[in-house]
PDB file of C-alpha atoms in Angstrom:
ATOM      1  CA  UNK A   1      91.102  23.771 -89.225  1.00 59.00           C
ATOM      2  CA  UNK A   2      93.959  24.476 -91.522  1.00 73.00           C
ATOM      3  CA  UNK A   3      95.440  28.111 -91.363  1.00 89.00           C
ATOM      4  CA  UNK A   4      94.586  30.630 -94.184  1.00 94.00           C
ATOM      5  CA  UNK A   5      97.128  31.424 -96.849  1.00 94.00           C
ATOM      6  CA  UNK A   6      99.531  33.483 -95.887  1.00 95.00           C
ATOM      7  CA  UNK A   7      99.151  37.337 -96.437  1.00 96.00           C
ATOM      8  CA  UNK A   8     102.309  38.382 -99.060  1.00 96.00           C
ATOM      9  CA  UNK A   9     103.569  40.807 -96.232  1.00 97.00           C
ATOM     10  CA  UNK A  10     103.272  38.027 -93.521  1.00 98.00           C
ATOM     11  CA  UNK A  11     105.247  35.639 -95.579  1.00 97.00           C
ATOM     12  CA  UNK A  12     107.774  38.087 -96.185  1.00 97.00           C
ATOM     13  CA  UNK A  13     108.310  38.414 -92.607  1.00 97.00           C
ATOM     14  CA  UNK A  14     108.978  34.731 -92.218  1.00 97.00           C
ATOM     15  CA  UNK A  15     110.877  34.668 -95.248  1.00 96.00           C
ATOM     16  CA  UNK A  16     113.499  36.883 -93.682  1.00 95.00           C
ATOM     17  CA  UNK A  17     114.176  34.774 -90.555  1.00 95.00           C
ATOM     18  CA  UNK A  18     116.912  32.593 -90.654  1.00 94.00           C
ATOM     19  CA  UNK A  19     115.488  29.522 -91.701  1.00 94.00           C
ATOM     20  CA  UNK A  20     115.318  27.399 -89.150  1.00 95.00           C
ATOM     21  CA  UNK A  21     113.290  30.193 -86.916  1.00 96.00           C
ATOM     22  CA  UNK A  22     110.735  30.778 -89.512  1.00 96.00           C
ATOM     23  CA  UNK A  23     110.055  27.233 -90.159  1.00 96.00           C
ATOM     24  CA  UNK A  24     109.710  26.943 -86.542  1.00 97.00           C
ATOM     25  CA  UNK A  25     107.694  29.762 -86.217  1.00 98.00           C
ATOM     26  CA  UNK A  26     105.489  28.500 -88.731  1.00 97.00           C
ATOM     27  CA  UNK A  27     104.530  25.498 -87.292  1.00 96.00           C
ATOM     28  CA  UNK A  28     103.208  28.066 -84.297  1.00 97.00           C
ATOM     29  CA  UNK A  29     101.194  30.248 -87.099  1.00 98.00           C
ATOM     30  CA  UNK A  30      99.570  27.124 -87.372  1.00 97.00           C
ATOM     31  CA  UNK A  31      98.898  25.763 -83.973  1.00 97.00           C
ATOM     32  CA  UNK A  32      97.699  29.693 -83.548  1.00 98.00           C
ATOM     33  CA  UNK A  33      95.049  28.940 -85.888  1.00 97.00           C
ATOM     34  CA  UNK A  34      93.971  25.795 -84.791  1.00 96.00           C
ATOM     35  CA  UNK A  35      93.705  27.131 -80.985  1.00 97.00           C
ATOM     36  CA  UNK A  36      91.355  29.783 -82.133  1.00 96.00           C
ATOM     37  CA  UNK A  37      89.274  27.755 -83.784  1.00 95.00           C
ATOM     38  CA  UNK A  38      88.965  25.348 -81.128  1.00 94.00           C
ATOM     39  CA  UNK A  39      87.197  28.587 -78.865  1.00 94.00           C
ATOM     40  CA  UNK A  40      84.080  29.882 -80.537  1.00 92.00           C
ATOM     41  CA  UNK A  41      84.458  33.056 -78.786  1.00 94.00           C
ATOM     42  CA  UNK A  42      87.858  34.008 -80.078  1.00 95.00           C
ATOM     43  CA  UNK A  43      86.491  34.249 -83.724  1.00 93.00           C
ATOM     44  CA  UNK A  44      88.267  35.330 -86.923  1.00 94.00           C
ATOM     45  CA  UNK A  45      91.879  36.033 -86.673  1.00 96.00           C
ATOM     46  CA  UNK A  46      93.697  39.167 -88.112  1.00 96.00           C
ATOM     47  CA  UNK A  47      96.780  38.523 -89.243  1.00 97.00           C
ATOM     48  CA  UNK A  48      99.167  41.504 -89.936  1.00 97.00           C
ATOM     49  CA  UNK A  49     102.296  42.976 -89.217  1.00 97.00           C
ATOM     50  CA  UNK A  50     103.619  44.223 -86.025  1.00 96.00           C
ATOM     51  CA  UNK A  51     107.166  45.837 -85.687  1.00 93.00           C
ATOM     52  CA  UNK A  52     107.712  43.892 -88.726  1.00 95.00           C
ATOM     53  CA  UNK A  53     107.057  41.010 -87.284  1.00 97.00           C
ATOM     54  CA  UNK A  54     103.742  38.668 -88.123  1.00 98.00           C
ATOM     55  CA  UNK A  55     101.117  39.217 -85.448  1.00 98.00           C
ATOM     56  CA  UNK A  56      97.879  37.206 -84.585  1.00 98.00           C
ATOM     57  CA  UNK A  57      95.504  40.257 -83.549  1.00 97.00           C
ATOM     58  CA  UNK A  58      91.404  39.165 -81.948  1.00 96.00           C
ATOM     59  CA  UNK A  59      89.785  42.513 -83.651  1.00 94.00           C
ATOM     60  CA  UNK A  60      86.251  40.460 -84.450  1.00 93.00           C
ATOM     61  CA  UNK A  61      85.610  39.527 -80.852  1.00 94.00           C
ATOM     62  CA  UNK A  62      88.351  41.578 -78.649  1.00 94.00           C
ATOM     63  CA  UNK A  63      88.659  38.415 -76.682  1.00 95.00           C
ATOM     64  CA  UNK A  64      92.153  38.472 -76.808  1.00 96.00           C
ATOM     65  CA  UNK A  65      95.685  39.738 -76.357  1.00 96.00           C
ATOM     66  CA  UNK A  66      98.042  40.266 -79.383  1.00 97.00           C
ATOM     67  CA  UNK A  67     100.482  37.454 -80.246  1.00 98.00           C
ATOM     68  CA  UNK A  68     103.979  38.297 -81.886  1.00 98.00           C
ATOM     69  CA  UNK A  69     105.965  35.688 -84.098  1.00 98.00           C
ATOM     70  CA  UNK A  70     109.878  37.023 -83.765  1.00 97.00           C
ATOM     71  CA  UNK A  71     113.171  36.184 -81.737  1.00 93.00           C
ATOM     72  CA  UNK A  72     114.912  38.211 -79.034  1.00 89.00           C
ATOM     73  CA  UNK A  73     117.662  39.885 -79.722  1.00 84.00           C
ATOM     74  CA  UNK A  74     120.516  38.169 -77.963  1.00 79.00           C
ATOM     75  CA  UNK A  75     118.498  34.167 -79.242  1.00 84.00           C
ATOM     76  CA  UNK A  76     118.669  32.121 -81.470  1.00 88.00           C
ATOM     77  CA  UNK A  77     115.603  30.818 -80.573  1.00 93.00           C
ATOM     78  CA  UNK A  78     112.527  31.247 -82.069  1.00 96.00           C
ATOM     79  CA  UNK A  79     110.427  33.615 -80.102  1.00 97.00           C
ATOM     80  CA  UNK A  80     106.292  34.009 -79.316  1.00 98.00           C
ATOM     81  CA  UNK A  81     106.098  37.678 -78.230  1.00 97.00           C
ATOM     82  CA  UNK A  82     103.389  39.259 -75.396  1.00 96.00           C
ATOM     83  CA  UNK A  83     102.109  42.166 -74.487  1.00 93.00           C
ATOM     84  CA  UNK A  84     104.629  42.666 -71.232  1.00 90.00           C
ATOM     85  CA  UNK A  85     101.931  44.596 -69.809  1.00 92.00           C
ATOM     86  CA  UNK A  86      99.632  40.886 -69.342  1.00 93.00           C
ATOM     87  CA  UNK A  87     100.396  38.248 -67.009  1.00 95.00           C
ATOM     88  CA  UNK A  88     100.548  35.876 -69.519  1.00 96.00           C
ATOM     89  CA  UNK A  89     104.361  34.917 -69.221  1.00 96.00           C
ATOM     90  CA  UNK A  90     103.836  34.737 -65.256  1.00 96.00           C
ATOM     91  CA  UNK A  91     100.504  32.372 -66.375  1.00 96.00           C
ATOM     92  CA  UNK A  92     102.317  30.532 -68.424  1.00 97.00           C
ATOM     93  CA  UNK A  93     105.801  30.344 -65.705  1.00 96.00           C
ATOM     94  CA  UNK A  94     103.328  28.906 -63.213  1.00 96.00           C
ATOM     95  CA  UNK A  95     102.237  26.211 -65.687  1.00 96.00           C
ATOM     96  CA  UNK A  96     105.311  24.844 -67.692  1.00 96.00           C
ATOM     97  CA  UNK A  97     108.471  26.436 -65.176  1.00 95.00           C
ATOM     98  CA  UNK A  98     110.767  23.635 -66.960  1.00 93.00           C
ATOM     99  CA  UNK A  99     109.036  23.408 -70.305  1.00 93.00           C
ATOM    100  CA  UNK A 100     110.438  26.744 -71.753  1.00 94.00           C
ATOM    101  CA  UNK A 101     112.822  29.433 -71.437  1.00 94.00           C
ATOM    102  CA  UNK A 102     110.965  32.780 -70.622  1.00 96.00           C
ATOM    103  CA  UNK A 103     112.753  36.037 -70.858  1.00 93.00           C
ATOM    104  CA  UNK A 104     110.778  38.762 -68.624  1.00 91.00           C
ATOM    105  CA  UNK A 105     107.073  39.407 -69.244  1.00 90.00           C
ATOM    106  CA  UNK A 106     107.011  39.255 -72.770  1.00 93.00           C
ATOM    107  CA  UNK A 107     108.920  36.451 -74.418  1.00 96.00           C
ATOM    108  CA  UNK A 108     108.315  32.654 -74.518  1.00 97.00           C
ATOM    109  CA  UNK A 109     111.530  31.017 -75.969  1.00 96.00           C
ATOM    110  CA  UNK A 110     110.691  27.602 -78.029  1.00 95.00           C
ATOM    111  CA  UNK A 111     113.221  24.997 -78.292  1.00 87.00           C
ATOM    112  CA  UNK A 112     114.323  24.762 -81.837  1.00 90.00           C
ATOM    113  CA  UNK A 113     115.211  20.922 -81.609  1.00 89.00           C
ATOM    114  CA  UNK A 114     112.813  18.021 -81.304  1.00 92.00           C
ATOM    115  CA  UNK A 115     109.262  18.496 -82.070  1.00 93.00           C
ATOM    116  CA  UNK A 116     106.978  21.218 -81.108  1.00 94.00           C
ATOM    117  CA  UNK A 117     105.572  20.848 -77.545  1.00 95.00           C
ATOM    118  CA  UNK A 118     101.812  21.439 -79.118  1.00 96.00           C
ATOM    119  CA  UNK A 119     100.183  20.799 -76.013  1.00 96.00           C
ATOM    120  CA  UNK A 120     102.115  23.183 -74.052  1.00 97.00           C
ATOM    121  CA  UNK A 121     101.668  25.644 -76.366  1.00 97.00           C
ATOM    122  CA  UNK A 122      98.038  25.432 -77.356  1.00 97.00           C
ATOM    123  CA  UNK A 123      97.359  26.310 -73.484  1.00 97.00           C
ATOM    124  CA  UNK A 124      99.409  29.234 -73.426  1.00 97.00           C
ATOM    125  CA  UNK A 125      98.192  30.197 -76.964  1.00 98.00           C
ATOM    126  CA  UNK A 126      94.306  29.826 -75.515  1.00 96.00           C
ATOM    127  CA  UNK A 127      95.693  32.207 -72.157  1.00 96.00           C
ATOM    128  CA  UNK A 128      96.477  34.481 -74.511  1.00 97.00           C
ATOM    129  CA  UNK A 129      93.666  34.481 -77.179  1.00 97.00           C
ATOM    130  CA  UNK A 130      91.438  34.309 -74.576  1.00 96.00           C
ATOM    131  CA  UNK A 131      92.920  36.859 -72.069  1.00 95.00           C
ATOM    132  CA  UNK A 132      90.282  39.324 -72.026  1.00 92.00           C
ATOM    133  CA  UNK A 133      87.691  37.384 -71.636  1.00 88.00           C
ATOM    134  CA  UNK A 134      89.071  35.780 -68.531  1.00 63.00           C
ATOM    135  CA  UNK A 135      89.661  39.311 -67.116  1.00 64.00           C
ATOM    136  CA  UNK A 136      85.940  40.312 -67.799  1.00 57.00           C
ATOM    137  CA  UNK A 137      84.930  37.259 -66.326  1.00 57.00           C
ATOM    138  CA  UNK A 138      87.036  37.751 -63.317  1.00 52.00           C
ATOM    139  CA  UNK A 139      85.913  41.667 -62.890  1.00 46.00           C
ATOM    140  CA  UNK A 140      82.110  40.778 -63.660  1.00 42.00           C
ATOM    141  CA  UNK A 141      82.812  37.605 -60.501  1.00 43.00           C
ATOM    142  CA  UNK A 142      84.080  40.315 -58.201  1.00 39.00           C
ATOM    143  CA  UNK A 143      81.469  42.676 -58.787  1.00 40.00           C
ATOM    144  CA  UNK A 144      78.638  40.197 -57.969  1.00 40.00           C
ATOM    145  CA  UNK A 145      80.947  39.450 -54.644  1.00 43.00           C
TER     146      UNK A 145
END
């Protein structure tokens, strides 16, 4: 699946980056959209704004955690923003420790030379669109214990 147009505010967002970051970033707005559709349960995508920044929201299915599209502010890296309240950056540590640069629980820092690491990525992009429905499964598992 290819990823839907891009919303006028959304492309503003990316439009402001420095240039190498938002083509960057773009190549994980579409990787975002190809993960989803690759898990049934995720379901349609919102894409909006968040902080300014373009954000990849579950709100059909709830299945999911939010995922941000930025940099940090002392990078000049391009940036794929959690919730810091998740796990997902200590999921995704475990994983790939050597694969990217991590700043605490809510950053994952991509290179910006070479090409994408797309299989790295789509797993922590399913962890994340998926995160919910991991926890329910895990809660609804411990209940039957």
């Amino acid at each position: 699946m290819t990823a839907p147009p891009l919303p006028r505010e959304v492309g503003r967002a990316f439009g402001a980056l420095p240039l190498p970051i938002g083509k960057r970033l773009l190549q994980v707005r579409a990787l975002i959209f190809a993960t989803a559709a690759a898990h049934e349960e995720v379901g349609r995508l919102t894409e909006t704004l968040k902080w300014g920044e373009p954000a990849y929201l579950t709100d059909e299915s709830g299945s999911g955690s939010t995922i941000r599209l930025g940099r940090v502010k002392d990078s000049a890296q391009a940036a794929i923003l959690f919730n810091c309240q998740t796990t997902l950056i200590d999921s995704f540590r475990e994983r790939f420790p050597d694969r990217f640069e991590y700043r605490q629980t809510r950053a994952l820092l991509l290179p910006m030379a070479g090409r994408l690491p797309k299989r790295e990525l789509s797993v922590c992009l399913s962890l994340a669109l998926t995160y919910h429905l991991d926890r329910r499964g895990k809660k609804a598992k411990s209940a039957h214990l």
